[in-house]
Coordinates of C-alpha atoms and ligand atoms in Angstrom, one line a residue:
Chain Z
M1 CA 2.6 22.5 36.7
D2 CA 3.8 20.0 39.2
K3 CA 0.8 17.9 40.2
K4 CA 2.6 15.9 42.9
K5 CA 1.3 16.3 46.5
I6 CA 4.6 17.7 47.5
N7 CA 5.9 19.8 44.7
I8 CA 9.5 21.0 44.0
E9 CA 8.8 24.4 45.5
Q10 CA 7.5 22.8 48.8
V11 CA 10.6 20.5 49.0
K12 CA 12.8 23.6 48.5
Q13 CA 10.9 25.4 51.2
V14 CA 11.1 22.6 53.7
A15 CA 14.8 22.1 53.0
K16 CA 15.4 25.8 53.5
L17 CA 13.6 25.7 56.9
A18 CA 15.7 22.6 57.9
R19 CA 18.9 24.3 56.7
L20 CA 19.5 21.5 54.2
N21 CA 21.4 22.0 50.9
L22 CA 19.8 19.7 48.4
S23 CA 20.9 19.1 44.8
E24 CA 18.3 19.4 42.0
A25 CA 18.3 15.6 41.7
E26 CA 17.7 15.2 45.4
I27 CA 14.9 17.7 45.3
A28 CA 13.1 15.8 42.5
Q29 CA 13.7 12.5 44.3
F30 CA 12.3 13.8 47.6
S31 CA 9.3 15.4 45.9
T32 CA 8.4 11.9 44.5
Q33 CA 9.1 10.1 47.7
M34 CA 7.3 12.5 50.0
S35 CA 4.3 12.5 47.7
D36 CA 4.3 8.7 47.8
I37 CA 4.4 8.7 51.6
L38 CA 1.5 11.1 51.8
Q39 CA -0.5 9.1 49.3
Y40 CA 0.1 5.9 51.4
V41 CA -1.0 7.6 54.6
E42 CA -4.0 8.9 52.8
K43 CA -5.5 5.4 53.2
L44 CA -6.4 6.6 56.7
D45 CA -8.9 9.0 55.2
R46 CA -11.2 6.1 54.7
L47 CA -11.9 6.0 58.4
D48 CA -14.6 8.2 59.8
T49 CA -13.0 10.3 62.6
A50 CA -15.7 12.9 62.8
N51 CA -16.5 12.0 66.4
I52 CA -13.0 11.2 67.6
E53 CA -11.0 13.6 69.8
P54 CA -7.6 14.4 68.4
L55 CA -4.9 12.6 70.3
A56 CA -2.3 14.8 72.0
H57 CA -0.1 11.9 73.1
C58 CA 0.1 8.2 72.2
L59 CA 0.4 7.2 75.9
P60 CA -2.7 7.2 78.2
V61 CA -0.7 9.2 80.7
S62 CA -0.9 12.7 82.0
N63 CA 0.7 15.1 84.6
C64 CA 4.2 13.8 84.8
L65 CA 5.4 16.6 87.0
R66 CA 8.6 17.1 89.1
E67 CA 9.0 19.2 92.2
D68 CA 10.9 22.5 91.9
I69 CA 14.1 21.1 93.3
V70 CA 17.6 22.0 92.2
K71 CA 19.7 19.2 90.6
P72 CA 23.3 19.4 89.7
S73 CA 24.1 20.9 86.3
L74 CA 27.0 19.8 84.1
G75 CA 29.2 22.8 84.9
T76 CA 30.8 25.0 82.2
E77 CA 33.7 22.7 81.3
K78 CA 31.5 19.6 80.6
T79 CA 28.8 21.7 78.9
L80 CA 31.4 23.0 76.4
A81 CA 33.2 19.6 76.0
N82 CA 31.5 18.7 72.8
A83 CA 31.3 22.2 71.4
P84 CA 32.9 22.6 67.9
D85 CA 34.4 25.8 69.2
S86 CA 34.4 27.6 72.6
D87 CA 36.5 30.1 74.6
G88 CA 36.2 28.2 77.9
Q89 CA 33.1 30.2 78.8
F90 CA 30.9 30.4 75.8
F91 CA 30.0 28.4 72.7
I92 CA 31.5 30.2 69.8
V93 CA 29.4 30.3 66.7
P94 CA 29.7 32.1 63.4
K95 CA 28.7 35.7 63.6
I96 CA 24.9 36.0 63.8
L97 CA 23.5 38.3 61.2
D98 CA 20.3 40.3 61.9
E99 CA 17.7 37.7 61.5
A100 CA 15.0 37.9 64.0
G101 CA 15.0 35.0 66.4
G102 CA 14.0 34.3 70.0
P103 CA 10.6 33.5 71.4
Chain T
M1 CA -0.7 65.6 62.8
S2 CA -3.5 67.6 64.3
E3 CA -5.6 67.6 61.1
L4 CA -5.8 63.8 61.3
D5 CA -8.7 62.2 63.2
Y6 CA -7.3 58.9 64.4
K7 CA -7.5 56.2 67.1
I8 CA -4.6 54.2 68.5
I9 CA -5.0 50.5 68.7
V10 CA -2.5 48.4 70.8
G11 CA -2.4 44.8 71.9
L12 CA 0.4 43.6 74.0
E13 CA 2.4 40.4 74.4
I14 CA 4.2 40.1 77.6
H15 CA 6.8 37.5 78.6
V16 CA 7.1 37.1 82.4
Q17 CA 9.8 35.0 84.0
L18 CA 8.4 32.8 86.7
A19 CA 9.8 32.7 90.2
T20 CA 10.8 29.1 90.2
R21 CA 14.1 27.9 91.6
T22 CA 14.8 25.6 88.6
K23 CA 14.1 25.5 84.9
M24 CA 10.9 24.5 83.1
F25 CA 11.9 21.0 82.2
C26 CA 15.1 20.2 84.1
G27 CA 16.5 20.7 87.6
C28 CA 19.2 23.3 86.6
E29 CA 19.2 26.2 89.0
L30 CA 18.1 29.7 87.8
V31 CA 20.8 32.1 88.9
F32 CA 21.1 35.6 87.6
A33 CA 24.5 36.5 86.1
A34 CA 26.0 33.1 86.9
E35 CA 29.2 31.9 85.2
P36 CA 28.3 31.4 81.6
N37 CA 27.1 27.9 80.7
S38 CA 27.5 26.7 84.3
R39 CA 23.7 25.9 84.7
V40 CA 23.2 23.6 81.8
C41 CA 22.4 19.8 81.6
P42 CA 21.7 17.3 78.9
V43 CA 18.0 18.4 78.8
C44 CA 18.5 22.1 78.3
L45 CA 21.5 21.5 76.1
G46 CA 19.2 19.5 73.9
L47 CA 21.4 16.4 73.8
P48 CA 19.9 13.4 72.0
G49 CA 17.9 11.1 74.3
A50 CA 17.5 13.6 77.2
L51 CA 13.9 13.8 78.3
P52 CA 12.2 16.9 79.7
V53 CA 10.0 16.7 82.8
M54 CA 7.6 19.5 83.7
N55 CA 8.2 21.7 86.8
R56 CA 5.0 21.5 88.9
Q57 CA 5.6 25.0 90.4
A58 CA 5.9 26.6 87.0
V59 CA 2.6 25.1 85.9
E60 CA 0.9 26.2 89.1
F61 CA 2.3 29.7 88.9
A62 CA 0.9 30.0 85.3
I63 CA -2.5 28.7 86.4
L64 CA -2.6 31.0 89.4
T65 CA -1.8 34.0 87.3
A66 CA -4.3 33.1 84.6
S67 CA -6.9 32.7 87.4
A68 CA -6.1 36.1 88.8
L69 CA -6.5 37.5 85.3
N70 CA -10.0 36.0 85.2
C71 CA -9.1 33.5 82.5
K72 CA -11.0 30.2 81.8
I73 CA -8.5 27.6 82.9
A74 CA -8.0 24.7 80.5
E75 CA -8.9 21.3 81.9
F76 CA -6.6 19.8 79.4
T77 CA -3.4 21.3 78.0
K78 CA -0.4 20.0 76.1
W79 CA 3.0 21.0 74.8
D80 CA 4.0 21.8 71.3
R81 CA 7.2 22.2 69.5
K82 CA 7.8 25.6 67.8
S83 CA 10.6 24.9 65.3
Y84 CA 13.2 27.5 64.2
Y85 CA 16.9 27.7 63.9
Y86 CA 18.9 30.1 66.0
P87 CA 22.2 29.5 67.9
D88 CA 20.6 30.2 71.3
L89 CA 18.0 27.4 70.8
P90 CA 20.0 24.1 71.1
K91 CA 17.1 21.8 70.3
N92 CA 16.1 23.8 67.2
Y93 CA 12.7 24.0 68.7
Q94 CA 11.2 25.8 71.6
I95 CA 8.7 23.9 73.8
S96 CA 5.6 26.1 74.0
Q97 CA 1.8 25.8 74.0
Y98 CA 0.1 26.3 70.7
D99 CA -3.6 25.6 70.5
L100 CA -4.3 24.7 74.2
P101 CA -3.0 27.4 76.4
V102 CA -3.2 27.2 80.2
G103 CA -5.8 30.0 80.3
E104 CA -8.0 31.9 77.8
N105 CA -10.5 34.7 77.6
G106 CA -9.8 36.7 80.8
F107 CA -9.4 40.4 81.6
I108 CA -7.2 42.7 83.6
E109 CA -8.5 45.9 85.2
I110 CA -6.1 48.8 84.9
P111 CA -6.2 52.3 86.6
I112 CA -6.5 55.0 84.0
A113 CA -7.4 58.1 86.0
E114 CA -8.1 59.0 89.6
G115 CA -10.4 56.2 90.8
Q116 CA -11.3 55.1 87.3
T117 CA -10.4 51.8 85.7
K118 CA -10.6 50.1 82.3
K119 CA -10.9 46.4 81.5
I120 CA -8.5 45.1 78.9
R121 CA -9.4 41.6 77.6
I122 CA -6.8 38.8 77.9
L123 CA -6.7 36.6 74.9
R124 CA -4.5 33.8 76.4
V125 CA -1.9 32.8 79.0
H126 CA 0.5 30.1 78.1
L127 CA 3.8 28.5 79.3
E128 CA 7.0 28.1 77.4
E129 CA 10.7 27.9 77.8
D130 CA 13.2 30.7 77.2
A131 CA 16.1 30.6 74.8
G132 CA 19.7 31.1 75.7
K133 CA 21.6 34.4 75.3
N134 CA 23.7 35.5 72.3
L135 CA 26.5 38.0 72.6
H136 CA 27.6 39.5 69.4
G137 CA 31.4 39.9 68.8
E138 CA 33.2 41.4 65.9
N139 CA 33.8 38.2 63.9
F140 CA 31.8 35.6 65.8
S141 CA 29.0 35.3 68.4
Q142 CA 29.1 33.8 71.9
V143 CA 26.3 31.7 73.3
D144 CA 25.4 31.2 76.9
L145 CA 22.8 28.6 77.6
N146 CA 22.2 29.3 81.3
R147 CA 18.9 31.0 80.4
A148 CA 17.8 28.2 78.0
G149 CA 14.8 26.4 79.5
T150 CA 13.8 29.2 82.0
P151 CA 10.0 29.1 82.5
L152 CA 8.3 31.9 80.8
M153 CA 4.6 32.8 81.0
E154 CA 3.4 34.6 77.8
I155 CA 0.3 36.8 78.3
V156 CA -1.4 38.1 75.2
T157 CA -4.0 40.9 75.4
Q158 CA -6.7 41.8 73.0
P159 CA -6.0 45.1 71.1
D160 CA -7.9 47.1 73.7
M161 CA -5.4 49.8 74.6
N162 CA -5.8 53.2 73.0
S163 CA -2.8 55.2 74.2
P164 CA 0.9 54.6 75.0
Q165 CA 0.0 55.5 78.6
E166 CA -2.6 52.7 78.8
V167 CA 0.0 50.3 77.5
S168 CA 2.6 51.1 80.2
T169 CA -0.1 51.2 82.9
L170 CA -1.1 47.7 82.0
A171 CA 2.5 46.6 82.2
V172 CA 2.9 48.2 85.6
E173 CA -0.4 46.7 86.8
L174 CA 0.6 43.2 85.6
Q175 CA 3.9 43.6 87.5
R176 CA 2.0 44.4 90.7
I177 CA -0.2 41.4 90.2
V178 CA 2.5 38.8 89.5
R179 CA 4.5 40.1 92.5
F180 CA 1.4 40.0 94.8
L181 CA 0.9 36.4 93.7
G182 CA 4.5 35.6 94.1
A183 CA 4.5 34.1 90.6
S184 CA 7.4 36.3 89.4
E185 CA 9.9 38.7 91.0
A186 CA 9.2 40.8 87.9
D187 CA 12.5 42.6 88.2
M188 CA 12.9 44.7 85.1
Q189 CA 16.7 45.0 85.6
K190 CA 17.0 41.2 85.4
G191 CA 14.8 41.0 82.3
H192 CA 12.0 39.3 84.1
M193 CA 9.4 41.1 82.0
R194 CA 9.7 41.7 78.2
F195 CA 7.1 43.5 76.1
E196 CA 6.0 43.2 72.4
P197 CA 3.2 45.7 71.6
N198 CA 1.3 45.3 68.3
V199 CA 0.5 48.8 67.2
N200 CA -1.6 50.3 64.5
V201 CA -3.8 53.4 63.9
V202 CA -7.3 53.8 62.6
I203 CA -7.6 57.0 60.6
K204 CA -10.8 58.7 59.7
K205 CA -10.4 60.7 56.4
D206 CA -12.9 61.9 53.8
G207 CA -15.7 59.9 55.5
S208 CA -13.8 56.6 55.4
E209 CA -11.7 54.6 57.8
F210 CA -8.1 53.5 57.0
K211 CA -6.2 51.1 59.1
T212 CA -2.4 51.4 59.0
P213 CA -0.3 48.1 58.8
I214 CA 0.2 46.5 62.2
T215 CA 3.7 46.6 63.5
E216 CA 5.2 44.6 66.3
I217 CA 7.9 46.3 68.4
K218 CA 10.6 44.2 69.9
N219 CA 13.4 44.8 72.4
L220 CA 11.4 46.8 74.9
N221 CA 12.7 46.0 78.4
S222 CA 11.4 48.9 80.5
F223 CA 8.1 50.6 81.2
K224 CA 9.5 53.8 79.8
A225 CA 10.8 52.2 76.6
L226 CA 7.4 50.5 76.2
E227 CA 5.6 53.8 76.4
K228 CA 8.1 55.8 74.3
G229 CA 8.4 53.0 71.7
T230 CA 4.6 52.8 71.3
A231 CA 4.3 56.6 71.0
F232 CA 7.1 56.7 68.4
E233 CA 5.5 54.0 66.4
V234 CA 2.1 55.8 66.3
K235 CA 3.8 58.9 65.0
R236 CA 5.8 57.0 62.5
Q237 CA 2.7 55.2 61.2
L238 CA 0.8 58.4 60.8
N239 CA 3.6 60.0 58.8
E240 CA 4.0 56.9 56.7
F241 CA 0.3 56.9 56.0
L242 CA 0.4 60.5 54.8
D243 CA 3.4 59.6 52.7
S244 CA 2.4 56.3 51.1
G245 CA -1.3 55.7 52.1
E246 CA -0.4 52.1 52.8
V247 CA -3.1 50.3 54.7
A248 CA -3.2 47.0 56.7
K249 CA -3.7 43.9 54.6
S250 CA -2.8 40.2 55.1
G251 CA 0.9 39.8 55.0
N252 CA 2.1 43.3 55.5
K253 CA 2.6 43.2 59.3
K254 CA 6.1 44.5 60.1
T255 CA 8.5 44.0 62.9
F256 CA 10.4 47.0 64.3
G257 CA 13.1 47.0 67.0
W258 CA 13.3 49.7 69.6
D259 CA 16.6 51.6 69.7
D260 CA 16.6 53.0 73.2
T261 CA 19.7 55.2 72.7
R262 CA 18.3 57.0 69.7
G263 CA 14.7 56.7 70.8
V264 CA 13.5 55.4 67.5
T265 CA 12.0 52.2 66.1
V266 CA 14.0 50.5 63.4
L267 CA 12.5 48.1 60.7
Q268 CA 13.8 44.6 61.2
R269 CA 14.3 42.6 58.1
E270 CA 12.7 39.2 58.3
K271 CA 12.8 36.4 55.8
E272 CA 9.5 35.5 54.4
E273 CA 9.5 32.0 55.9
A274 CA 10.5 33.2 59.4
H275 CA 7.0 32.6 60.8
D276 CA 6.7 29.0 59.5
Y277 CA 7.2 27.5 62.9
R278 CA 5.7 24.1 62.0
Y279 CA 4.1 23.5 65.4
F280 CA 3.3 19.9 66.4
P281 CA 2.6 18.2 69.8
D282 CA 5.8 17.3 71.6
P283 CA 6.0 13.5 71.9
D284 CA 8.4 13.8 74.8
L285 CA 5.9 15.4 77.1
V286 CA 2.5 14.1 78.3
P287 CA -0.5 16.4 78.6
V288 CA -1.5 18.3 81.7
V289 CA -5.0 17.6 83.1
V290 CA -6.2 20.1 85.7
N291 CA -9.0 18.6 87.8
E292 CA -11.2 20.5 90.2
K293 CA -9.3 19.6 93.3
W294 CA -5.9 20.7 91.9
L295 CA -7.4 23.9 90.6
A296 CA -8.9 24.6 94.0
D297 CA -5.6 24.0 95.6
I298 CA -3.8 26.4 93.3
K299 CA -6.6 29.0 93.6
S300 CA -6.1 29.0 97.4
G301 CA -3.0 30.9 96.6
L302 CA -5.0 33.8 95.2
C303 CA -5.0 36.9 97.4
E304 CA -6.6 40.4 97.4
L305 CA -5.2 41.9 94.2
P306 CA -3.3 45.2 94.3
L307 CA -6.0 47.3 92.5
A308 CA -8.7 46.0 94.8
M309 CA -6.6 46.8 97.8
Q310 CA -5.8 50.3 96.4
K311 CA -9.6 50.9 96.0
R312 CA -10.2 49.7 99.5
F313 CA -7.6 52.0 100.9
T314 CA -9.1 55.0 99.2
A315 CA -12.7 54.0 100.1
D316 CA -12.3 52.7 103.7
Y317 CA -9.3 54.7 104.8
S318 CA -9.9 57.9 102.9
L319 CA -6.4 57.9 101.4
G320 CA -5.7 59.7 98.1
D321 CA -5.3 57.5 95.0
Y322 CA -1.6 58.4 94.8
D323 CA -0.8 57.3 98.3
A324 CA -2.8 54.1 98.0
G325 CA -1.0 53.4 94.8
V326 CA 2.4 53.8 96.5
L327 CA 1.4 51.5 99.4
T328 CA 0.1 48.8 97.1
A329 CA 3.1 48.8 94.8
D330 CA 4.4 46.0 97.0
K331 CA 2.3 43.4 98.8
D332 CA 4.2 43.2 102.1
T333 CA 4.2 47.0 102.4
A334 CA 0.5 47.1 101.7
L335 CA -0.2 44.4 104.3
F336 CA 2.1 46.1 106.8
F337 CA 0.1 49.4 106.3
D338 CA -3.2 47.6 106.5
N339 CA -2.3 45.8 109.8
A340 CA -1.0 49.0 111.4
V341 CA -4.3 50.7 110.7
K342 CA -6.2 47.7 112.0
A343 CA -4.1 47.9 115.1
G344 CA -5.6 51.4 115.8
G345 CA -3.3 53.8 113.9
D346 CA -4.7 56.7 112.0
A347 CA -4.5 55.7 108.3
K348 CA -3.2 59.0 107.0
R349 CA -0.5 59.1 109.7
I350 CA 0.5 55.5 109.1
C351 CA 0.7 56.2 105.4
N352 CA 2.9 59.2 106.0
F353 CA 5.2 57.2 108.3
I354 CA 5.6 54.6 105.6
T355 CA 5.9 56.7 102.5
Q356 CA 8.0 59.6 104.0
T357 CA 10.2 58.0 106.6
G358 CA 9.9 54.2 106.2
L359 CA 10.5 53.9 102.4
K360 CA 13.6 56.2 102.7
I361 CA 15.2 54.0 105.4
A362 CA 14.1 50.8 103.7
N363 CA 15.7 52.0 100.4
E364 CA 19.0 52.8 102.2
K365 CA 19.0 49.3 103.7
G366 CA 17.8 47.6 100.6
C367 CA 14.8 46.0 102.3
R368 CA 11.0 46.5 102.6
V369 CA 9.4 48.7 105.2
S370 CA 7.9 45.6 106.8
E371 CA 11.4 44.2 107.3
L372 CA 12.7 47.2 109.3
G373 CA 12.0 45.5 112.6
I374 CA 8.9 47.6 113.5
S375 CA 5.7 45.6 114.0
P376 CA 2.4 47.1 112.8
Q377 CA 1.3 47.3 116.4
R378 CA 4.3 49.5 117.5
L379 CA 3.8 51.7 114.4
A380 CA 0.2 52.2 115.4
E381 CA 1.3 53.2 118.9
L382 CA 3.6 55.8 117.4
A383 CA 0.7 57.2 115.3
K384 CA -1.3 57.5 118.5
L385 CA 1.4 59.5 120.2
L386 CA 1.5 61.9 117.3
D387 CA -2.3 62.1 117.2
A388 CA -2.4 63.0 121.0
G389 CA 0.2 65.7 120.5
T390 CA 2.5 63.9 122.9
V391 CA 5.3 64.1 120.3
S392 CA 5.8 66.4 117.3
A393 CA 5.9 65.2 113.7
T394 CA 9.6 65.8 113.5
A395 CA 10.1 63.9 116.8
A396 CA 7.9 61.0 115.5
A397 CA 10.2 60.6 112.5
A398 CA 13.2 60.4 114.8
I399 CA 11.4 57.9 117.0
F400 CA 10.5 55.8 113.9
E401 CA 14.2 55.7 113.0
K402 CA 15.1 54.7 116.5
M403 CA 12.4 52.0 116.5
T404 CA 14.3 50.2 113.7
Q405 CA 17.1 49.6 116.1
S406 CA 15.3 48.9 119.3
D407 CA 12.3 46.9 120.5
E408 CA 11.1 49.6 122.9
M409 CA 7.7 51.0 122.6
P410 CA 7.6 54.5 121.1
Q411 CA 6.5 56.1 124.4
Q412 CA 9.7 54.8 126.1
I413 CA 11.9 55.9 123.2
A414 CA 10.2 59.4 123.3
E415 CA 10.9 59.7 127.0
S416 CA 14.5 58.5 126.8
L417 CA 15.2 60.8 123.9
N418 CA 13.5 63.7 125.7
L419 CA 11.0 64.1 122.8
I420 CA 7.8 64.3 124.8
Q421 CA 6.2 67.6 123.8
K422 CA 5.5 70.1 126.6
S423 CA 1.8 70.8 126.4
D424 CA 1.6 72.1 129.9
A425 CA 0.2 75.6 129.4
D426 CA 1.3 77.0 132.7
E427 CA 4.9 76.0 132.2
L428 CA 4.8 77.2 128.6
K429 CA 3.2 80.6 129.5
K430 CA 6.2 81.3 131.8
I431 CA 8.7 80.5 129.1
V432 CA 6.8 82.7 126.6
D433 CA 6.7 85.6 129.1
D434 CA 10.5 85.2 129.6
V435 CA 11.1 85.4 125.9
I436 CA 8.9 88.4 125.5
T437 CA 10.6 90.3 128.3
A438 CA 14.1 89.5 126.9
N439 CA 13.3 90.5 123.3
Q440 CA 11.4 93.8 123.4
Q441 CA 12.5 94.9 119.9
A442 CA 11.2 91.7 118.3
V443 CA 7.9 92.1 120.2
E444 CA 7.4 95.6 118.8
D445 CA 8.2 94.4 115.3
A446 CA 5.9 91.5 115.6
K447 CA 3.1 93.7 116.8
C448 CA 3.2 96.3 114.1
D449 CA 2.0 95.4 110.6
G450 CA 5.2 95.7 108.7
K451 CA 7.8 93.9 106.7
K452 CA 9.4 92.6 109.8
T453 CA 6.3 91.2 111.4
K454 CA 6.6 87.6 110.2
K455 CA 10.3 87.4 110.7
A456 CA 10.0 88.8 114.3
Y457 CA 7.2 86.4 115.1
G458 CA 9.2 83.5 113.9
F459 CA 12.1 84.6 115.9
L460 CA 10.1 84.7 119.1
M461 CA 8.6 81.3 118.4
G462 CA 12.1 80.0 117.8
Q463 CA 13.3 81.4 121.1
V464 CA 10.6 79.4 122.9
M465 CA 11.4 76.2 121.0
Q466 CA 15.1 76.7 121.8
K467 CA 14.5 77.2 125.5
T468 CA 12.4 74.0 125.5
K469 CA 15.0 72.2 123.4
G470 CA 12.3 71.7 120.7
T471 CA 10.0 69.8 123.0
A472 CA 7.2 72.4 123.2
N473 CA 4.0 71.7 121.4
P474 CA 4.2 74.4 118.7
Q475 CA 0.4 74.8 118.4
I476 CA 0.0 75.5 122.1
V477 CA 3.0 77.9 122.1
A478 CA 1.5 79.8 119.2
K479 CA -1.8 80.1 121.0
I480 CA -0.1 81.5 124.1
M481 CA 2.1 83.8 122.1
D482 CA -0.8 85.3 120.2
E483 CA -2.7 85.9 123.4
R484 CA 0.3 87.6 125.0
L485 CA 1.2 89.8 122.1
K486 CA -2.4 90.9 121.8
S487 CA -2.6 91.9 125.4
I488 CA 0.6 94.0 125.4
Ligands
ZN1 ZN1 19.2 21.8 82.5

C-alpha cells in the first residue's frame, strides 16, 4: 500500500482531470514531489486557526464592479486569429463525443 | 402501475439568463443570433492575463430576484472556479458561486388549483457565467463563444414538488416573476430559461418505503418538455423498480437527456470523475459585500408580484382566476388593466376588452396591449359607454380597434361611425310595427309554438336591426317585439 500523502492513484486521477498524459516514471516522481509539498505546507497546522475567518481573497478589497455598458468586442476575424483551426466563423475542434458538459 | 402506492418527489434547478446588455465579466454585448464569435474579447476568450470585472447590473438582478423569492441575502459572497474541460469553456473553468450564494433559504408560492397556492422552498440562488455553444458536425465540432460569459442566475429548489404539473407551474410562475422584476426577458425561444429536474419516487410496498435512484433530466427547454420529461421519468422509474428493485443509494444518481422528438428520456453516459469540479475561490475576482444601503436600493426595485396581483384581481375586482391569470402573465398588461379599472371602468368589461380584442390586435402587431395607443382612461370611457347601453358589445370592439389609430374619445368615434345604439323606445316601436306589418307570415310563425318559432323570431329581430343599420339596442327591441307579438 502506497503510504504517501498523494499516492499513485491520486496522481493518475489528477492527471486525467487535467488531460495530462504522464509516463509511469513521471507519475512516481510527482507522487513523491506532491507529497513533499503537502508535508512542507503542513507546518501551518501548528497555528491555531479555530477563531480565524477563512480568507476569500488576499487583498482587503471588495465590490470591484463595472456598469453595464457595452465595450467593443474583438470581432470574428481577430477572435479566430489564434485558433488552431477555424472555418472563418467558428472554432473547429475534434468531434465532441457524448460526454456531458456545460453548466 | 395502479397497484403501486407511490409519491413523486421533484426538485428543480433553473438557469435564467439575466437581462443585462453585456456579459457577466466583460463589456461584450449580448446579442441573440449574432454573427458567430463576433461578441468575444480577451476576457471571455480566456486569454492569459485578461482580468474579469463584475457587471453591477447582473449582481443586482440576482439579489433582486433572490429577495423576491424570500431568500436571505448574503452580506458577503465570493466567486469560485468550477473546473472542467469542454470545448465551449475556453478558460477550462466556469466562474460560479460555490459555498456563498447570493441568496439562500427562500420560497416561491405557486398556484396549484383555483385560488389555492403551495409554497416550494428555495435552497439557493447564485450567479454564474454561461458557456459557449457547440455545433456538432459529421467529423468535427464548431464552437461559437458569443454566449460564453453570459450572466446566468441558477435557482435551486428543495424537492417539494409532487407532480409533473407542479414542476411546470413553478417554472411558469418563476417566468412571470423574473419578467415582472425586469431581471430577465425569460424568452423560452431564445433559451433564456433552462430546466434540470431531479426526480425520484417513494414507493410504499409490503409495509416498507422504497426510494428509487434520483435522476437528473437535462436538455429541457420548454414548459411542455419539462412536464412531459418529468412524467416520463416517473413512469420509467416505476417500471425500473418493478424490474430490478434498485433503490437510491450514494453514488447511483443518474443523468438522463430528454429526447423531445421521441418523447423519451435517454440515459447519458458519464465518466466517474465528471463531477470532480475542484472548486476553489477565484483569485481574479474580489468578494461582493452587500451592505444595508445597497440592499435597500436594490429592494426598491421590488414590485407587487404576479401571484399577489392575480389574487387581488380576483378578490377586489371579482374576476375569475383564469382571467386574472391571463392579465397578470405580463406586468405592463396587468398594470394597464389595473389603471383602467381605477379610472372608473367596470373590471369585467375592461378584462374582456383586453383579453378578447386587445390581445388579438396586440399579437398581430407584435406589441403589448398597453402599447396600442389607448390610455387606461380612454379604455375606461369605452367601458362606461358599453355599460350605459350607448353602444353594443360588437360596436365597442370596433371602437376599440379604431381607438388604436386615433386619439379621439370613444364617444366621438361612436358618433362618427354611427355606432350609437338607438334606445329611444318611441322610435324603435315605430320600426318594430313597420317590420310586423310587412312580414305577416313570420309574425304568425313566431306566435305559434312550432319548429319555426325561433327562426321566425330571429328573422323579425334581424329586420329591425337591418333597418336601424345595427344601431338599435337589441334588449330594448326584444322587449318591444315581445310586447307587440303578445298583443296581436
Ligand atoms: Zn468579452
